Amino acid sequence: QAFEVARAMSRPERTGAPEQFYSTAEAKKYAANKRMNEVQMHMAERAVDLLQLPGGKPALILDAGCGSGVGGQVVASYGHFMIGLDISQAMLEVAESIDAGDVLKGDMGQGFRFRGGSFDGAISISALQWLLLPDEAQREPEERLLAFFTSLSRCLRSGSRAVLQLYPEDAEHMDQVVAVAKRCGLFGGVVVDFPNSSKAKKFFVVLQRQSADKDLAQAIFDLRELQEQRLGKSYSKRTGMSRRQRMEVMRASGAVGGKKRRDTKKLAVLKKKLGAHKRRAGRT
């Protein structure tokens, strides 16, 4: 019953890619819709409240799928700073016109590269459901969610929260989101506002970044495997390296895993082995 409204509502994510759906005309129409902006603002306020940011100092917040920048305005009203990410250039131009913070173009379903531990929190309003369908490059939801949550986990400082409002079509979608987030070291659950309302019901996934480097390392490895499978490649066949050997290279490099610093000596040995594997594979 909780998902009946979500299933019945309009699903723009099923009409095509977001950068195509949110054209210049659609972005202007969206920005001019007062009711839509009020709803977005209330959800953004709720998301910031659920972050439970410590008082007394401004925080740096990531807004994933920032759209027209309503979330940035809300973040600023709390005395914090926002960096927004969105795939639609037309929506970003609206956000820039209202000075909603710093924004940049990017596909959250392909991940993003911010310095580790850069953000004190993250929000996302009405965007995550776009990752629950394959994109035009045939990236499946698991790959898209892994790309998003591994990136999110890396750029959040330990102990900080992410609050993601979305419109899931069913319970399976919500379970998938929470399960993939957990694989990436983000633990939490679902908050449902106005659960008995047919119109006002809203779903928020509330997550906390915990020190789970092994989980994140495995999630990054799984993501790369999915990417290579989609591209018709097999790392093991191309290099002769096993999954265990590849994980050793990744951990020794400091890219993933529990090590705080690069293990340069071990990395040099492993890179030498990798080079030998590649040369051997090239001769076959």
mmCIF file of C-alpha atoms in Angstrom:
data_model
loop_
_atom_site.group_PDB
_atom_site.id
_atom_site.type_symbol
_atom_site.label_atom_id
_atom_site.label_comp_id
_atom_site.label_asym_id
_atom_site.label_seq_id
_atom_site.Cartn_x
_atom_site.Cartn_y
_atom_site.Cartn_z
ATOM 1 C CA GLN A 1 0.000 0.000 0.000
ATOM 2 C CA ALA A 2 2.844 2.380 0.784
ATOM 3 C CA PHE A 3 3.957 2.294 -2.859
ATOM 4 C CA GLU A 4 0.556 2.624 -4.556
ATOM 5 C CA VAL A 5 0.895 6.400 -4.969
ATOM 6 C CA ALA A 6 4.474 6.064 -6.242
ATOM 7 C CA ARG A 7 3.389 3.561 -8.883
ATOM 8 C CA ALA A 8 0.425 5.649 -9.980
ATOM 9 C CA MET A 9 2.285 8.950 -10.304
ATOM 10 C CA SER A 10 3.830 10.256 -13.497
ATOM 11 C CA ARG A 11 7.197 8.598 -14.170
ATOM 12 C CA PRO A 12 9.347 10.956 -16.275
ATOM 13 C CA GLU A 13 12.324 8.624 -15.840
ATOM 14 C CA ARG A 14 10.507 6.138 -18.102
ATOM 15 C CA THR A 15 10.242 8.666 -20.940
ATOM 16 C CA GLY A 16 13.955 8.894 -21.689
ATOM 17 C CA ALA A 17 17.271 10.195 -20.415
ATOM 18 C CA PRO A 18 17.045 13.054 -17.886
ATOM 19 C CA GLU A 19 19.243 15.387 -19.940
ATOM 20 C CA GLN A 20 16.740 14.966 -22.772
ATOM 21 C CA PHE A 21 13.588 15.167 -20.667
ATOM 22 C CA TYR A 22 14.762 18.333 -18.899
ATOM 23 C CA SER A 23 15.230 20.391 -22.026
ATOM 24 C CA THR A 24 15.509 24.184 -21.939
ATOM 25 C CA ALA A 25 11.737 24.514 -22.300
ATOM 26 C CA GLU A 26 11.027 21.920 -19.618
ATOM 27 C CA ALA A 27 13.568 23.478 -17.244
ATOM 28 C CA LYS A 28 11.945 26.903 -17.598
ATOM 29 C CA LYS A 29 8.498 25.390 -17.039
ATOM 30 C CA TYR A 30 9.782 23.526 -14.000
ATOM 31 C CA ALA A 31 11.334 26.672 -12.509
ATOM 32 C CA ALA A 32 8.128 28.672 -13.080
ATOM 33 C CA ASN A 33 5.916 26.108 -11.321
ATOM 34 C CA LYS A 34 5.404 27.609 -7.843
ATOM 35 C CA ARG A 35 3.726 24.515 -6.456
ATOM 36 C CA MET A 36 6.555 22.291 -7.659
ATOM 37 C CA ASN A 37 9.147 24.594 -6.139
ATOM 38 C CA GLU A 38 7.318 24.666 -2.813
ATOM 39 C CA VAL A 39 7.237 20.866 -2.672
ATOM 40 C CA GLN A 40 10.924 20.636 -3.586
ATOM 41 C CA MET A 41 11.802 23.225 -0.957
ATOM 42 C CA HIS A 42 9.912 21.399 1.797
ATOM 43 C CA MET A 43 11.597 18.114 0.894
ATOM 44 C CA ALA A 44 15.024 19.757 0.838
ATOM 45 C CA GLU A 45 14.370 21.312 4.259
ATOM 46 C CA ARG A 46 13.358 17.912 5.599
ATOM 47 C CA ALA A 47 16.498 16.354 4.122
ATOM 48 C CA VAL A 48 18.780 18.951 5.710
ATOM 49 C CA ASP A 49 17.040 18.457 9.071
ATOM 50 C CA LEU A 50 17.605 14.691 8.817
ATOM 51 C CA LEU A 51 21.322 15.275 8.233
ATOM 52 C CA GLN A 52 21.522 16.372 11.886
ATOM 53 C CA LEU A 53 24.498 18.621 11.228
ATOM 54 C CA PRO A 54 26.332 19.909 14.284
ATOM 55 C CA GLY A 55 25.647 23.539 15.045
ATOM 56 C CA GLY A 56 28.081 26.380 15.346
ATOM 57 C CA LYS A 57 29.892 26.127 12.029
ATOM 58 C CA PRO A 58 28.972 26.008 8.340
ATOM 59 C CA ALA A 59 29.072 22.655 6.585
ATOM 60 C CA LEU A 60 29.811 21.677 2.986
ATOM 61 C CA ILE A 61 26.900 19.732 1.485
ATOM 62 C CA LEU A 62 26.703 17.784 -1.765
ATOM 63 C CA ASP A 63 23.389 17.987 -3.638
ATOM 64 C CA ALA A 64 23.304 15.028 -6.045
ATOM 65 C CA GLY A 65 20.838 15.695 -8.849
ATOM 66 C CA CYS A 66 20.524 19.335 -7.817
ATOM 67 C CA GLY A 67 18.258 20.277 -10.724
ATOM 68 C CA SER A 68 17.111 23.900 -10.648
ATOM 69 C CA GLY A 69 18.980 24.636 -7.428
ATOM 70 C CA VAL A 70 16.147 24.718 -4.884
ATOM 71 C CA GLY A 71 18.210 22.520 -2.570
ATOM 72 C CA GLY A 72 21.097 24.967 -2.763
ATOM 73 C CA GLN A 73 18.848 27.805 -1.649
ATOM 74 C CA VAL A 74 17.664 25.736 1.305
ATOM 75 C CA VAL A 75 21.217 24.742 2.262
ATOM 76 C CA ALA A 76 22.266 28.412 2.151
ATOM 77 C CA SER A 77 19.317 29.411 4.360
ATOM 78 C CA TYR A 78 20.724 27.102 7.041
ATOM 79 C CA GLY A 79 24.098 28.836 6.816
ATOM 80 C CA HIS A 80 25.840 26.052 4.926
ATOM 81 C CA PHE A 81 27.513 25.759 1.532
ATOM 82 C CA MET A 82 26.408 23.541 -1.356
ATOM 83 C CA ILE A 83 28.048 21.951 -4.355
ATOM 84 C CA GLY A 84 25.453 20.640 -6.787
ATOM 85 C CA LEU A 85 25.757 17.968 -9.460
ATOM 86 C CA ASP A 86 23.263 17.401 -12.270
ATOM 87 C CA ILE A 87 23.231 15.862 -15.745
ATOM 88 C CA SER A 88 20.906 18.457 -17.309
ATOM 89 C CA GLN A 89 22.683 21.564 -18.587
ATOM 90 C CA ALA A 90 19.339 23.354 -18.884
ATOM 91 C CA MET A 91 18.542 22.765 -15.205
ATOM 92 C CA LEU A 92 22.034 23.853 -14.174
ATOM 93 C CA GLU A 93 21.556 27.121 -16.039
ATOM 94 C CA VAL A 94 18.424 27.742 -13.971
ATOM 95 C CA ALA A 95 20.383 26.964 -10.800
ATOM 96 C CA GLU A 96 23.141 29.379 -11.805
ATOM 97 C CA SER A 97 20.595 32.110 -12.525
ATOM 98 C CA ILE A 98 19.314 32.012 -8.926
ATOM 99 C CA ASP A 99 22.814 31.754 -7.404
ATOM 100 C CA ALA A 100 22.103 28.393 -5.777
ATOM 101 C CA GLY A 101 25.738 27.630 -4.959
ATOM 102 C CA ASP A 102 28.457 26.033 -7.036
ATOM 103 C CA VAL A 103 27.125 23.559 -9.589
ATOM 104 C CA LEU A 104 28.713 21.269 -12.134
ATOM 105 C CA LYS A 105 27.527 18.908 -14.826
ATOM 106 C CA GLY A 106 27.808 15.200 -14.253
ATOM 107 C CA ASP A 107 25.916 11.926 -14.275
ATOM 108 C CA MET A 108 25.478 10.623 -10.732
ATOM 109 C CA GLY A 109 24.903 7.188 -12.265
ATOM 110 C CA GLN A 110 28.488 7.174 -13.539
ATOM 111 C CA GLY A 111 29.983 8.320 -10.252
ATOM 112 C CA PHE A 112 31.883 11.500 -9.441
ATOM 113 C CA ARG A 113 35.374 12.356 -8.275
ATOM 114 C CA PHE A 114 35.671 14.558 -5.232
ATOM 115 C CA ARG A 115 38.497 14.387 -2.742
ATOM 116 C CA GLY A 116 37.895 11.767 -0.039
ATOM 117 C CA GLY A 117 36.078 13.098 3.010
ATOM 118 C CA SER A 118 35.285 16.442 1.348
ATOM 119 C CA PHE A 119 31.652 16.699 2.410
ATOM 120 C CA ASP A 120 29.957 17.000 5.786
ATOM 121 C CA GLY A 121 26.729 15.618 4.346
ATOM 122 C CA ALA A 122 24.791 14.978 1.163
ATOM 123 C CA ILE A 123 21.221 15.341 -0.007
ATOM 124 C CA SER A 124 19.375 14.295 -3.122
ATOM 125 C CA ILE A 125 15.818 15.290 -3.976
ATOM 126 C CA SER A 126 13.695 13.474 -6.569
ATOM 127 C CA ALA A 127 16.713 12.159 -8.479
ATOM 128 C CA LEU A 128 17.694 8.689 -7.295
ATOM 129 C CA GLN A 129 14.792 6.930 -9.041
ATOM 130 C CA TRP A 130 16.454 7.773 -12.380
ATOM 131 C CA LEU A 131 19.171 5.248 -11.482
ATOM 132 C CA LEU A 132 16.689 2.411 -11.071
ATOM 133 C CA LEU A 133 16.373 1.950 -14.823
ATOM 134 C CA PRO A 134 19.053 1.196 -17.455
ATOM 135 C CA ASP A 135 20.487 4.250 -19.189
ATOM 136 C CA GLU A 136 21.088 4.722 -22.915
ATOM 137 C CA ALA A 137 24.486 3.033 -22.656
ATOM 138 C CA GLN A 138 22.720 -0.020 -21.179
ATOM 139 C CA ARG A 139 24.215 0.439 -17.741
ATOM 140 C CA GLU A 140 21.984 -1.649 -15.500
ATOM 141 C CA PRO A 141 20.629 -0.307 -12.169
ATOM 142 C CA GLU A 142 23.130 -2.280 -10.087
ATOM 143 C CA GLU A 143 26.065 -0.749 -11.941
ATOM 144 C CA ARG A 144 24.574 2.757 -11.778
ATOM 145 C CA LEU A 145 23.781 2.487 -8.068
ATOM 146 C CA LEU A 146 27.242 1.091 -7.304
ATOM 147 C CA ALA A 147 28.862 3.967 -9.202
ATOM 148 C CA PHE A 148 26.794 6.476 -7.260
ATOM 149 C CA PHE A 149 27.169 4.985 -3.797
ATOM 150 C CA THR A 150 30.891 4.176 -4.047
ATOM 151 C CA SER A 151 31.502 7.795 -5.086
ATOM 152 C CA LEU A 152 29.226 9.091 -2.342
ATOM 153 C CA SER A 153 30.853 6.932 0.317
ATOM 154 C CA ARG A 154 34.353 8.065 -0.642
ATOM 155 C CA CYS A 155 33.574 11.783 -0.621
ATOM 156 C CA LEU A 156 31.705 11.832 2.721
ATOM 157 C CA ARG A 157 33.664 12.209 5.910
ATOM 158 C CA SER A 158 33.338 9.342 8.380
ATOM 159 C CA GLY A 159 30.229 9.624 10.527
ATOM 160 C CA SER A 160 28.430 12.053 8.230
ATOM 161 C CA ARG A 161 24.997 11.444 6.743
ATOM 162 C CA ALA A 162 23.348 11.324 3.353
ATOM 163 C CA VAL A 163 19.609 11.857 2.983
ATOM 164 C CA LEU A 164 18.140 10.822 -0.345
ATOM 165 C CA GLN A 165 14.502 11.505 -1.201
ATOM 166 C CA LEU A 166 13.133 9.431 -4.062
ATOM 167 C CA TYR A 167 9.975 8.076 -5.653
ATOM 168 C CA PRO A 168 10.382 4.277 -5.759
ATOM 169 C CA GLU A 169 7.967 2.290 -7.859
ATOM 170 C CA ASP A 170 7.840 -0.613 -5.426
ATOM 171 C CA ALA A 171 9.388 -2.147 -2.323
ATOM 172 C CA GLU A 172 11.961 -4.017 -4.427
ATOM 173 C CA HIS A 173 13.379 -0.730 -5.699
ATOM 174 C CA MET A 174 13.728 0.597 -2.165
ATOM 175 C CA ASP A 175 15.321 -2.629 -0.936
ATOM 176 C CA GLN A 176 17.807 -2.502 -3.821
ATOM 177 C CA VAL A 177 18.840 1.061 -2.997
ATOM 178 C CA VAL A 178 19.412 0.294 0.692
ATOM 179 C CA ALA A 179 21.241 -2.963 -0.074
ATOM 180 C CA VAL A 180 23.675 -1.394 -2.556
ATOM 181 C CA ALA A 181 24.330 1.529 -0.191
ATOM 182 C CA LYS A 182 25.204 -0.938 2.573
ATOM 183 C CA ARG A 183 27.691 -2.698 0.289
ATOM 184 C CA CYS A 184 29.478 0.659 -0.020
ATOM 185 C CA GLY A 185 29.798 1.351 3.712
ATOM 186 C CA LEU A 186 26.626 3.467 4.020
ATOM 187 C CA PHE A 187 24.261 2.120 6.647
ATOM 188 C CA GLY A 188 20.778 3.224 7.563
ATOM 189 C CA GLY A 189 17.156 2.811 6.576
ATOM 190 C CA VAL A 190 14.029 4.448 5.222
ATOM 191 C CA VAL A 191 11.998 7.281 6.747
ATOM 192 C CA VAL A 192 8.435 7.694 5.432
ATOM 193 C CA ASP A 193 6.746 11.038 6.040
ATOM 194 C CA PHE A 194 2.946 11.138 6.065
ATOM 195 C CA PRO A 195 2.646 7.362 5.528
ATOM 196 C CA ASN A 196 -1.159 7.437 5.637
ATOM 197 C CA SER A 197 -1.545 10.251 3.115
ATOM 198 C CA SER A 198 -2.347 9.456 -0.493
ATOM 199 C CA LYS A 199 -0.659 12.636 -1.755
ATOM 200 C CA ALA A 200 1.844 13.904 0.817
ATOM 201 C CA LYS A 201 3.708 10.600 1.387
ATOM 202 C CA LYS A 202 7.457 10.965 0.919
ATOM 203 C CA PHE A 203 10.297 8.430 1.115
ATOM 204 C CA PHE A 204 13.745 9.353 2.460
ATOM 205 C CA VAL A 205 16.721 6.980 2.590
ATOM 206 C CA VAL A 206 18.829 8.098 5.564
ATOM 207 C CA LEU A 207 22.390 6.758 5.550
ATOM 208 C CA GLN A 208 25.499 7.228 7.653
ATOM 209 C CA ARG A 209 29.065 6.852 6.398
ATOM 210 C CA GLN A 210 30.872 4.350 8.566
ATOM 211 C CA SER A 211 34.479 3.215 8.511
ATOM 212 C CA ALA A 212 33.979 0.143 6.342
ATOM 213 C CA ASP A 213 36.931 0.293 3.959
ATOM 214 C CA LYS A 214 36.797 -3.420 3.188
ATOM 215 C CA ASP A 215 33.153 -3.114 2.153
ATOM 216 C CA LEU A 216 33.945 -0.120 -0.056
ATOM 217 C CA ALA A 217 36.932 -1.881 -1.603
ATOM 218 C CA GLN A 218 34.800 -4.862 -2.538
ATOM 219 C CA ALA A 219 32.039 -2.594 -3.915
ATOM 220 C CA ILE A 220 34.537 -0.736 -6.135
ATOM 221 C CA PHE A 221 35.883 -4.055 -7.361
ATOM 222 C CA ASP A 222 32.341 -5.305 -8.113
ATOM 223 C CA LEU A 223 31.611 -2.083 -10.004
ATOM 224 C CA ARG A 224 34.662 -2.482 -12.224
ATOM 225 C CA GLU A 225 33.721 -6.091 -12.933
ATOM 226 C CA LEU A 226 30.223 -4.995 -14.022
ATOM 227 C CA GLN A 227 31.681 -2.273 -16.232
ATOM 228 C CA GLU A 228 34.022 -4.722 -17.926
ATOM 229 C CA GLN A 229 31.240 -7.263 -18.425
ATOM 230 C CA ARG A 230 29.088 -4.603 -20.083
ATOM 231 C CA LEU A 231 31.951 -3.661 -22.390
ATOM 232 C CA GLY A 232 32.522 -7.302 -23.245
ATOM 233 C CA LYS A 233 35.874 -7.470 -21.554
ATOM 234 C CA SER A 234 37.336 -9.731 -18.919
ATOM 235 C CA TYR A 235 40.181 -8.401 -16.841
ATOM 236 C CA SER A 236 41.359 -11.872 -15.908
ATOM 237 C CA LYS A 237 41.520 -12.988 -19.558
ATOM 238 C CA ARG A 238 43.270 -9.805 -20.692
ATOM 239 C CA THR A 239 45.938 -9.799 -17.983
ATOM 240 C CA GLY A 240 46.037 -13.315 -16.576
ATOM 241 C CA MET A 241 45.479 -11.880 -13.097
ATOM 242 C CA SER A 242 43.054 -13.462 -10.676
ATOM 243 C CA ARG A 243 40.459 -11.488 -8.689
ATOM 244 C CA ARG A 244 42.634 -11.824 -5.574
ATOM 245 C CA GLN A 245 45.738 -10.493 -7.350
ATOM 246 C CA ARG A 246 43.796 -7.542 -8.734
ATOM 247 C CA MET A 247 42.437 -6.679 -5.280
ATOM 248 C CA GLU A 248 46.012 -6.741 -3.949
ATOM 249 C CA VAL A 249 47.053 -4.177 -6.559
ATOM 250 C CA MET A 250 44.101 -1.935 -5.718
ATOM 251 C CA ARG A 251 44.698 -2.110 -1.975
ATOM 252 C CA ALA A 252 48.445 -1.593 -2.231
ATOM 253 C CA SER A 253 47.878 1.488 -4.380
ATOM 254 C CA GLY A 254 45.814 3.071 -1.607
ATOM 255 C CA ALA A 255 42.844 3.456 -3.948
ATOM 256 C CA VAL A 256 40.672 1.172 -1.834
ATOM 257 C CA GLY A 257 40.895 -0.773 1.365
ATOM 258 C CA GLY A 258 41.989 -0.046 4.861
ATOM 259 C CA LYS A 259 45.476 1.308 4.190
ATOM 260 C CA LYS A 260 45.895 5.019 4.802
ATOM 261 C CA ARG A 261 49.070 5.276 2.741
ATOM 262 C CA ARG A 262 50.333 3.705 -0.405
ATOM 263 C CA ASP A 263 52.393 0.578 0.207
ATOM 264 C CA THR A 264 54.987 1.627 -2.360
ATOM 265 C CA LYS A 265 57.262 -1.379 -1.981
ATOM 266 C CA LYS A 266 54.460 -3.912 -2.369
ATOM 267 C CA LEU A 267 52.873 -1.854 -5.129
ATOM 268 C CA ALA A 268 56.126 -1.881 -7.131
ATOM 269 C CA VAL A 269 56.302 -5.679 -6.900
ATOM 270 C CA LEU A 270 52.671 -6.091 -7.905
ATOM 271 C CA LYS A 271 52.992 -3.667 -10.818
ATOM 272 C CA LYS A 272 55.984 -5.625 -12.035
ATOM 273 C CA LYS A 273 53.889 -8.798 -11.921
ATOM 274 C CA LEU A 274 51.042 -7.003 -13.705
ATOM 275 C CA GLY A 275 53.412 -5.921 -16.484
ATOM 276 C CA ALA A 276 54.600 -9.492 -16.911
ATOM 277 C CA HIS A 277 50.995 -10.718 -17.081
ATOM 278 C CA LYS A 278 50.137 -8.124 -19.738
ATOM 279 C CA ARG A 279 53.172 -8.986 -21.863
ATOM 280 C CA ARG A 280 52.336 -12.680 -21.596
ATOM 281 C CA ALA A 281 48.718 -12.009 -22.524
ATOM 282 C CA GLY A 282 49.835 -9.939 -25.530
ATOM 283 C CA ARG A 283 51.837 -12.824 -26.911
ATOM 284 C CA THR A 284 48.875 -15.221 -26.769
#
